[in-house]
Amino acid sequence: MITTRLATDAQSLAEAGRLLAAGCIVAFPTETVYGLGADATDPKAVARIYAAKGRPSFNPLIAHVDTVDAAFALGDFNADARALAKTFWPGPITLVVPARPDCPVCDLARAGLDTVAIRVPADPIAQAILRAAGRPVAAPSANVSGHVSPSEAQHVLADLDGRIDAIVMGSASEVGLESSIFACIGDEIVLLRPGAVTRADAERVIGHAVALPDQTSEANPLSPGRLTSHYAPRAPIRLNASAIRPGEACLAFGQETPPGADPERTFNLSPSGSLVEAAANLYAGLRYLDSLSPVGIAVVKFSKNGLGEAIFDRLQRAASPR
Ligand code: TXA
Ligand code: MG
């Protein structure tokens, strides 16, 4: 299969929408990471996503729509979910809500669950594609399953060139980390995946505490995608490194580089110590260091507050045994 490269002019984006509506799988940029889209109402198209990514089919997908009203048509939003939707959409946040009985997102995209994960992305290119598609678009991150998510078009091609119908060649994703995921089922709001909209951001809006998922049960149907080993480069990752060992590459942050770091094998996520910049650079940095085939990637210690919670979550998954 030859993967068509599409530009980002209005005509090309309309073409991307037409391809999606016709059952093709198309990668496109969003402000979080690049997604691999398919018509969420068409199980044959969705099955092609799972095949291209090599994704276990029990792991459900996020349905992307262009407006908050289109999102409200898919699921039952309680008061908290509505408040989060109206405050943070369009934006880098996904809400898991009970699916409406007439929810058109197919069983395969929802992995047979009676809930549905929904996101309204803010990226104008993603918006234009969703408008043109005219239906919910299921889109996981556009990487081989378990691998580092793609924050640039080149990352997508490195993983999936020749395995997908088309890719919209946009610029690097602004946020660089997958969306925050909040489950809004029953009375509790549960943070399933930290991201750019932080726990504190959500708590300010709903006026009460956000719960964390039960870490002991990976099989919890509330969070099927919380596989411990995930977002992983090939090289093993070592966290909270205060010194770099021979042969290791170094993922640095802030002004100081740890002793033993080889400048040729060091990637600094943010020399000025900005967590926003670090998030945006994280996946490009991991992919770059991995491409040097080091014996391991040592990651320096950094703050776990705010956006640091999401960055640390991804690094912990990248570091866990496979
Ligand atoms: O930023 C993002 O969220 C990107 C862009 C493309 O939108 N998408 C993304 O999708 O990261 P993916 O498939 O890589 O991660 C979606 C996560 C998975 O961990 C999945 O298990 C979880 O969302 N999920 C999807 N539907 C769910 C549901 N009904 N209940 C609980 N978790 C769900
Ligand atoms: Mg993913």
Short mmCIF file of C-alpha atoms and ligand atoms in Angstrom, two decimals, residues 33 53 55 140-143 146-147 149 178 193 230-231, ligand 2:
data_model
loop_
_atom_site.label_atom_id
_atom_site.label_comp_id
_atom_site.label_asym_id
_atom_site.label_seq_id
_atom_site.Cartn_x
_atom_site.Cartn_y
_atom_site.Cartn_z
CA VAL A 33 -0.33 13.95 19.25
CA LYS A 53 -1.24 -0.52 14.75
CA ARG A 55 -3.33 -3.06 18.72
CA PRO A 140 -5.84 6.32 18.63
CA SER A 141 -2.36 7.77 18.58
CA ALA A 142 -0.80 7.04 15.16
CA ASN A 143 2.01 4.74 16.33
CA GLY A 146 2.94 0.10 22.64
CA HIS A 147 5.50 2.36 20.93
CA SER A 149 3.29 8.30 20.48
CA GLU A 178 -1.92 12.50 24.71
CA ARG A 193 -4.71 9.42 32.15
CA HIS A 230 3.37 1.52 27.10
CA TYR A 231 4.76 4.50 25.27
MG MG B 2 -1.75 5.48 22.17
#
